[in-house]
mmCIF file of C-alpha atoms in Angstrom:
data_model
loop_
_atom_site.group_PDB
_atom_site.id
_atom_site.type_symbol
_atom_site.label_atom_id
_atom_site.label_comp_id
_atom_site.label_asym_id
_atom_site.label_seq_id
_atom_site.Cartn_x
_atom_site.Cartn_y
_atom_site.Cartn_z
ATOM 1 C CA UNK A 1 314.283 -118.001 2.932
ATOM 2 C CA UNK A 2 311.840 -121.329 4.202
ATOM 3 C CA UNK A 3 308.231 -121.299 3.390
ATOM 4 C CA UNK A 4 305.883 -123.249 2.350
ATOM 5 C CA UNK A 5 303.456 -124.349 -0.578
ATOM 6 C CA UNK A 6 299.690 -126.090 -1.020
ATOM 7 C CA UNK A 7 300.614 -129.592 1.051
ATOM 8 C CA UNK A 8 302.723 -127.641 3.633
ATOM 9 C CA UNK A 9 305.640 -129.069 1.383
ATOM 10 C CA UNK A 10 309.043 -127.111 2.268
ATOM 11 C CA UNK A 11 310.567 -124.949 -0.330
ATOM 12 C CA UNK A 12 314.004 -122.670 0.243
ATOM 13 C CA UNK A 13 314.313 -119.694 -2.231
ATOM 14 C CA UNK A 14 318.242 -119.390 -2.921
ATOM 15 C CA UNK A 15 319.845 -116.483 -4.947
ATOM 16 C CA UNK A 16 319.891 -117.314 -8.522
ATOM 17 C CA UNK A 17 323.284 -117.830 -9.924
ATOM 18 C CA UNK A 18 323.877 -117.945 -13.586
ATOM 19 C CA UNK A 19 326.908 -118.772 -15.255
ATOM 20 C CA UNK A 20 329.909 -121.317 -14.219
ATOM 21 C CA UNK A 21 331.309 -123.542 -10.907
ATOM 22 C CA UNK A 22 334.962 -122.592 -10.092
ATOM 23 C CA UNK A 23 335.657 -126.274 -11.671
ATOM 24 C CA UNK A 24 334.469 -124.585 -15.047
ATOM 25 C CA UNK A 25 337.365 -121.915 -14.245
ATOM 26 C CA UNK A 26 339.838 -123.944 -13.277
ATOM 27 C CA UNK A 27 339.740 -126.157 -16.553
ATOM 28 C CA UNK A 28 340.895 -123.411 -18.870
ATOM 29 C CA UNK A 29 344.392 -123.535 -16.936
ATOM 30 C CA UNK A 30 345.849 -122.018 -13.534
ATOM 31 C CA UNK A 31 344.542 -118.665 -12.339
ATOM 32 C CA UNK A 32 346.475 -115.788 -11.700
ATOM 33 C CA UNK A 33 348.326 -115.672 -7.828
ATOM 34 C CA UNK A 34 346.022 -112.499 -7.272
ATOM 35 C CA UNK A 35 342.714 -114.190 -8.186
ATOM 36 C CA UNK A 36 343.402 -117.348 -6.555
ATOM 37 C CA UNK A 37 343.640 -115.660 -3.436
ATOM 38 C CA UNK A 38 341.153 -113.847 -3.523
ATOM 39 C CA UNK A 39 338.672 -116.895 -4.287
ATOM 40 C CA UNK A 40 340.062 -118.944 -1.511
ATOM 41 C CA UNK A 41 339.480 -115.679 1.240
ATOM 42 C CA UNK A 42 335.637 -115.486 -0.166
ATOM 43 C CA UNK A 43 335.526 -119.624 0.172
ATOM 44 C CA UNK A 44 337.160 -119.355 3.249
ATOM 45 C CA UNK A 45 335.029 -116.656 4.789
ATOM 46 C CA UNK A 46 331.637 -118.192 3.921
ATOM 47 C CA UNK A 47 332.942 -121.071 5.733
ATOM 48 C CA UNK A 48 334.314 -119.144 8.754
ATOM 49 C CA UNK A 49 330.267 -118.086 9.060
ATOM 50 C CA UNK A 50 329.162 -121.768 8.550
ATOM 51 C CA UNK A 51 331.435 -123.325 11.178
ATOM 52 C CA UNK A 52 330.893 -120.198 13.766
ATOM 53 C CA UNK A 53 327.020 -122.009 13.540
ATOM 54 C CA UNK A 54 328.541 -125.386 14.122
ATOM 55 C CA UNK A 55 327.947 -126.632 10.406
ATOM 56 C CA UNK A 56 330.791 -128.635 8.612
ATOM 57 C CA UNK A 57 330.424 -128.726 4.987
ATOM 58 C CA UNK A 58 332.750 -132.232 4.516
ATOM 59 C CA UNK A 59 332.627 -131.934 0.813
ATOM 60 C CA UNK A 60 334.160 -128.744 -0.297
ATOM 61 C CA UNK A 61 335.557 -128.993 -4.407
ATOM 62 C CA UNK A 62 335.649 -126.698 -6.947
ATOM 63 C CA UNK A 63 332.156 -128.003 -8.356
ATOM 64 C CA UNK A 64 330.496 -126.914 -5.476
ATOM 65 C CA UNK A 65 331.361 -123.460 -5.759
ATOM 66 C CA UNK A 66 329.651 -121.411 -8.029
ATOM 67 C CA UNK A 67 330.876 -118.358 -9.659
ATOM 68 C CA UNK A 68 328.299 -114.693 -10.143
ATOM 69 C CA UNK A 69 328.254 -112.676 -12.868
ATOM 70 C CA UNK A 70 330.633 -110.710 -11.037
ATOM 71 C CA UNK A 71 332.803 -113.609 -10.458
ATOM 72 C CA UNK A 72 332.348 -113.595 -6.832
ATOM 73 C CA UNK A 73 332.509 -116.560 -5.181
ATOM 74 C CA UNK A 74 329.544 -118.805 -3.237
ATOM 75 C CA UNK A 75 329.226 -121.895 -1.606
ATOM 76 C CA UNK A 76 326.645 -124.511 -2.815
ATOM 77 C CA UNK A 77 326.176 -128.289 -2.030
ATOM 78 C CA UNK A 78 325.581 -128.353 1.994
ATOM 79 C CA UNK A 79 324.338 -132.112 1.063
ATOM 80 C CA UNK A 80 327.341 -133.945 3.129
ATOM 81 C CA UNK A 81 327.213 -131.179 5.846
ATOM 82 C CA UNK A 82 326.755 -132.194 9.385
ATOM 83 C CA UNK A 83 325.959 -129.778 12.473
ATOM 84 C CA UNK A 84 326.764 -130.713 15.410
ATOM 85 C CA UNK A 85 328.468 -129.862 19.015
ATOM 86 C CA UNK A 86 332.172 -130.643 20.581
ATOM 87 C CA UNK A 87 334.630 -132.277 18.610
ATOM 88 C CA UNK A 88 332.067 -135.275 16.839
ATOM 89 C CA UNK A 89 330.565 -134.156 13.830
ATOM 90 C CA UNK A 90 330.801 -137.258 12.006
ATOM 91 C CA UNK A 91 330.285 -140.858 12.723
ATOM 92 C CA UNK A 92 333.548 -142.874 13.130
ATOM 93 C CA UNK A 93 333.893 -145.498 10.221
ATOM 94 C CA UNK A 94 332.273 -143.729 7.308
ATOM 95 C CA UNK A 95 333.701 -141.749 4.766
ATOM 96 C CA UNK A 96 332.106 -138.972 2.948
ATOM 97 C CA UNK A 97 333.623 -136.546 0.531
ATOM 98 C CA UNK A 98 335.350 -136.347 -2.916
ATOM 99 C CA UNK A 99 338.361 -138.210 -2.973
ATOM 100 C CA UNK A 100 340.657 -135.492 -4.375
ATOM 101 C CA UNK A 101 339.573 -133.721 -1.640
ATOM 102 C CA UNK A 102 339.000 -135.487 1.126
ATOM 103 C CA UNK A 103 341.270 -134.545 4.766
ATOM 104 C CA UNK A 104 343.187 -137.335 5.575
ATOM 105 C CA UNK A 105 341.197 -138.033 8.657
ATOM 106 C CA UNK A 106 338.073 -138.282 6.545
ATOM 107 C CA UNK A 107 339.882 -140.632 4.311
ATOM 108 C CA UNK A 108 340.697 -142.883 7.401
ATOM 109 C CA UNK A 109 336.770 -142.811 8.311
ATOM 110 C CA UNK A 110 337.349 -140.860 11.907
ATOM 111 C CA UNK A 111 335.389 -137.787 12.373
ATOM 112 C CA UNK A 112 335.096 -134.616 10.408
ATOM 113 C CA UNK A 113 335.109 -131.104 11.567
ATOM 114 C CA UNK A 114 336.172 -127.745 10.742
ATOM 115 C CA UNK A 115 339.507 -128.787 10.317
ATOM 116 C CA UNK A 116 338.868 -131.059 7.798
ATOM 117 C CA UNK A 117 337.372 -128.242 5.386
ATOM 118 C CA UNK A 118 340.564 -126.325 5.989
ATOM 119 C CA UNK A 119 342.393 -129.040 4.487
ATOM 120 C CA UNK A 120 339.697 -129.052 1.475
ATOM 121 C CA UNK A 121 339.966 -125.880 0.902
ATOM 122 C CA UNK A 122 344.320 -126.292 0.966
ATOM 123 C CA UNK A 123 343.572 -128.598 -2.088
ATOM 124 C CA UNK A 124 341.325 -126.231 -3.684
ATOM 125 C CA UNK A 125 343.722 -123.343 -3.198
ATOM 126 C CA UNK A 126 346.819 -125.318 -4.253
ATOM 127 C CA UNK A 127 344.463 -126.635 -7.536
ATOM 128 C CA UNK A 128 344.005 -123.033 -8.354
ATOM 129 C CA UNK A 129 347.357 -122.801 -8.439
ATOM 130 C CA UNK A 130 348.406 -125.283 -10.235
ATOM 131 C CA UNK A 131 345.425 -126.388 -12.725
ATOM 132 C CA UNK A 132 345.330 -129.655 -10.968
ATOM 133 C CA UNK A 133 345.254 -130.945 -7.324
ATOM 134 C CA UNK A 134 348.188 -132.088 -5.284
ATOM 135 C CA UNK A 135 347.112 -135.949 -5.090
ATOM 136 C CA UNK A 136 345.663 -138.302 -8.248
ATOM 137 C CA UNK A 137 345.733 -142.214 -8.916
ATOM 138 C CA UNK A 138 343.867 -144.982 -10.658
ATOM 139 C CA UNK A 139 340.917 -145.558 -8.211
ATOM 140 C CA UNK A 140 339.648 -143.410 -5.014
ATOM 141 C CA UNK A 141 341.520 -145.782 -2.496
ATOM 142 C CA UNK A 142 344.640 -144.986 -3.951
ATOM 143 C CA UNK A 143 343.704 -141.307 -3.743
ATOM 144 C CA UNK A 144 342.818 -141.840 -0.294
ATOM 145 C CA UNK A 145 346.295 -143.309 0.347
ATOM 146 C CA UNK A 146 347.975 -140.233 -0.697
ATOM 147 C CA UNK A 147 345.909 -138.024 1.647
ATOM 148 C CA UNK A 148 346.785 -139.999 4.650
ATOM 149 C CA UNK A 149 350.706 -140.940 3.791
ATOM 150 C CA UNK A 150 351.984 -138.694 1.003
ATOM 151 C CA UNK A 151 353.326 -135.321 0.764
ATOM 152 C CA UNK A 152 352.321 -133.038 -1.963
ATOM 153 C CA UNK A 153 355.009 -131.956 -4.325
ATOM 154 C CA UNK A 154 355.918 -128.390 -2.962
ATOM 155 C CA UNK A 155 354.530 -125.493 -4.771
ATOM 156 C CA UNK A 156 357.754 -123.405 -5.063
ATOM 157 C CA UNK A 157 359.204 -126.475 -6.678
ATOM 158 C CA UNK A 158 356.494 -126.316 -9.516
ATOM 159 C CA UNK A 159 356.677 -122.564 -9.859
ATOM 160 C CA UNK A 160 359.493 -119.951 -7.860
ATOM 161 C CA UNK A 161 356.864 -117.486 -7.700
ATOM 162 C CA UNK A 162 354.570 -119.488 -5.187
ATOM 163 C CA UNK A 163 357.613 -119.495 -2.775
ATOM 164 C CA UNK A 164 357.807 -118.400 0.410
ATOM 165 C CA UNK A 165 354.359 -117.286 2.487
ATOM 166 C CA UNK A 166 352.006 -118.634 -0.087
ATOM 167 C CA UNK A 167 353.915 -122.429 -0.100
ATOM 168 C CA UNK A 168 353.790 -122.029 3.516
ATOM 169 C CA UNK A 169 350.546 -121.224 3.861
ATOM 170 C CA UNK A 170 349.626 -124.425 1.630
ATOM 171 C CA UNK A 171 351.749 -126.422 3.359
ATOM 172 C CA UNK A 172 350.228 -125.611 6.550
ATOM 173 C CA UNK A 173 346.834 -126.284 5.453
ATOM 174 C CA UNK A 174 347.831 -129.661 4.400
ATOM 175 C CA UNK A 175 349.106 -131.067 6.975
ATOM 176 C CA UNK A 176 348.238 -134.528 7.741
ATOM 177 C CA UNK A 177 347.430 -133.647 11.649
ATOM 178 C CA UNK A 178 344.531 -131.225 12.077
ATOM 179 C CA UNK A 179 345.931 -129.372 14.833
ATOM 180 C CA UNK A 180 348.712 -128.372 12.785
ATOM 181 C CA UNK A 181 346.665 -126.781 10.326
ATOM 182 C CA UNK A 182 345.371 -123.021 10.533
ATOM 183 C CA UNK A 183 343.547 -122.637 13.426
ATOM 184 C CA UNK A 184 340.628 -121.515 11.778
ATOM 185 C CA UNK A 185 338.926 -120.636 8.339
ATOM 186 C CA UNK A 186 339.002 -116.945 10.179
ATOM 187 C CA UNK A 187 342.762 -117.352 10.446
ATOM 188 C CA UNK A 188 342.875 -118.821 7.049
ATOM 189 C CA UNK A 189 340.880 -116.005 5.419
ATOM 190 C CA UNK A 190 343.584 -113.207 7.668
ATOM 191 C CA UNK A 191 346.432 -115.196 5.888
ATOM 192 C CA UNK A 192 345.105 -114.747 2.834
ATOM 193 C CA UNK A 193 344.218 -111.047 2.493
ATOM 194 C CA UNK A 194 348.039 -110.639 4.234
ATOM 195 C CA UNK A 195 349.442 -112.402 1.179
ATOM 196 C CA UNK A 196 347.186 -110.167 -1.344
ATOM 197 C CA UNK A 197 348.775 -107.132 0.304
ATOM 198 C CA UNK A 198 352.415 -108.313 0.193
ATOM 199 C CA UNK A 199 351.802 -109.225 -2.954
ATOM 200 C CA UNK A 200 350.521 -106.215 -4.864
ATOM 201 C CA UNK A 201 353.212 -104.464 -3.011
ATOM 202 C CA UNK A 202 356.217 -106.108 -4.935
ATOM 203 C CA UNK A 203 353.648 -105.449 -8.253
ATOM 204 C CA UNK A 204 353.737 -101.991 -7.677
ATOM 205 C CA UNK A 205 357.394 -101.769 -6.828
ATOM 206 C CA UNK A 206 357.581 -103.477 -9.750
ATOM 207 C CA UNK A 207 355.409 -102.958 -12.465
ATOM 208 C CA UNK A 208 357.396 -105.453 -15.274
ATOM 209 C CA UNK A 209 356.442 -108.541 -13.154
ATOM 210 C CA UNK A 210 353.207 -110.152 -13.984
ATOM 211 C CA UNK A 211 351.080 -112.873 -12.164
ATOM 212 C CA UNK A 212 350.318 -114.913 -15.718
ATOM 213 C CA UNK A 213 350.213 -118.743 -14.696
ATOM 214 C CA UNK A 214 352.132 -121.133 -16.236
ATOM 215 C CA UNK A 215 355.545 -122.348 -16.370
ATOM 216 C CA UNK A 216 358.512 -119.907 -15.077
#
């Protein structure tokens, strides 16, 4: 909530949230397909509720999600976010974001909107993944580069059990043009829990196959 103190200086009173960012998480190694997803569908629907208000978040990373006791997850850092109406929520020419996961439209300086935290939150998931993101380099331009002319190295080619819907999924929310992504962080959130449910599926069909990370 907003109130105020002695001065009429603004205050906000925020949920108090002990404990780790999903960066902290992510540095002990690639999570679990299972967990992964279902990080990325509670990233992906706070963000469905943020850009259904208009508000772009522009810098979405690991580090600015935090982690409850529970290990839910919640979105912090609305410090680059921009509200706005129509298709101009940022001003052409200036970049803003974290370079390893910045859209590639961001990375060329032209506006951001909710497209461009899909892509963000493509990096995230395929970091998750993974235990590192799709694009690195020796200094931010070069990272930039990547964003707006490379193609990441496909997941099922890292690991055969992230072919099929969940590559495609990735894929899709990478994509350099941000009408090709998912239409929506609501969309993205639907794909999600429909990947969960296939998945747990084949576990209990088969209850010898794991979803450890690592190395096939």
């Amino acid at each position: 909530g907003l109130g105020t103190v002695a001065g009429d200086r603004p205050f906000i009173v925020m949920e108090l949230l002990p404990g780790r960012t999903l960066a902290d998480l992510i540095a002990k190694g690639p999570l679990a397909i299972d967990t992964a997803i279902t990080l990325t569908i509670e990233v992906a629907a706070g963000m469905a509720f943020a850009h259904r208000r208009g508000l772009v978040h522009r810098d979405l990373k690991p580090q600015n999600i935090l982690l409850s006791e529970e290990g839910h997850a919640k979105i912090a850092d609305f410090g680059l976010a921009q509200a706005g109406t129509g298709s101009q929520f940022t001003q052409p020419g200036t970049v803003w974001g974290t370079v390893q996961y910045i859209s590639p439209e961001q990375a060329q300086g032209e506006p951001a909107g909710p497209h461009s935290d899909i892509y963000s939150l493509g990096i995230i998931l395929y970091e998750l993944l993974v235990g590192r993101p799709p694009f690195e380099g020796d200094t931010p331009a070069s990272i930039m580069m990547k964003h707006v002319y490379e193609t990441p190295r496909t997941l099922g080619s890292i690991r055969s059990a992230f072919s099929g819907p969940l590559e495609t999924l990735v894929t899709r929310a990478l994509a350099k043009n941000p009408s090709a992504r998912l239409e929506s962080m609501e969309a993205f959130a639907i794909a999600l829990k429909q990947l969960r449910q296939g998945n747990s599926r084949v576990n209990d069909a088969s209850p010898n196959v794991t979803n450890r990370s690592g190395s096939d």
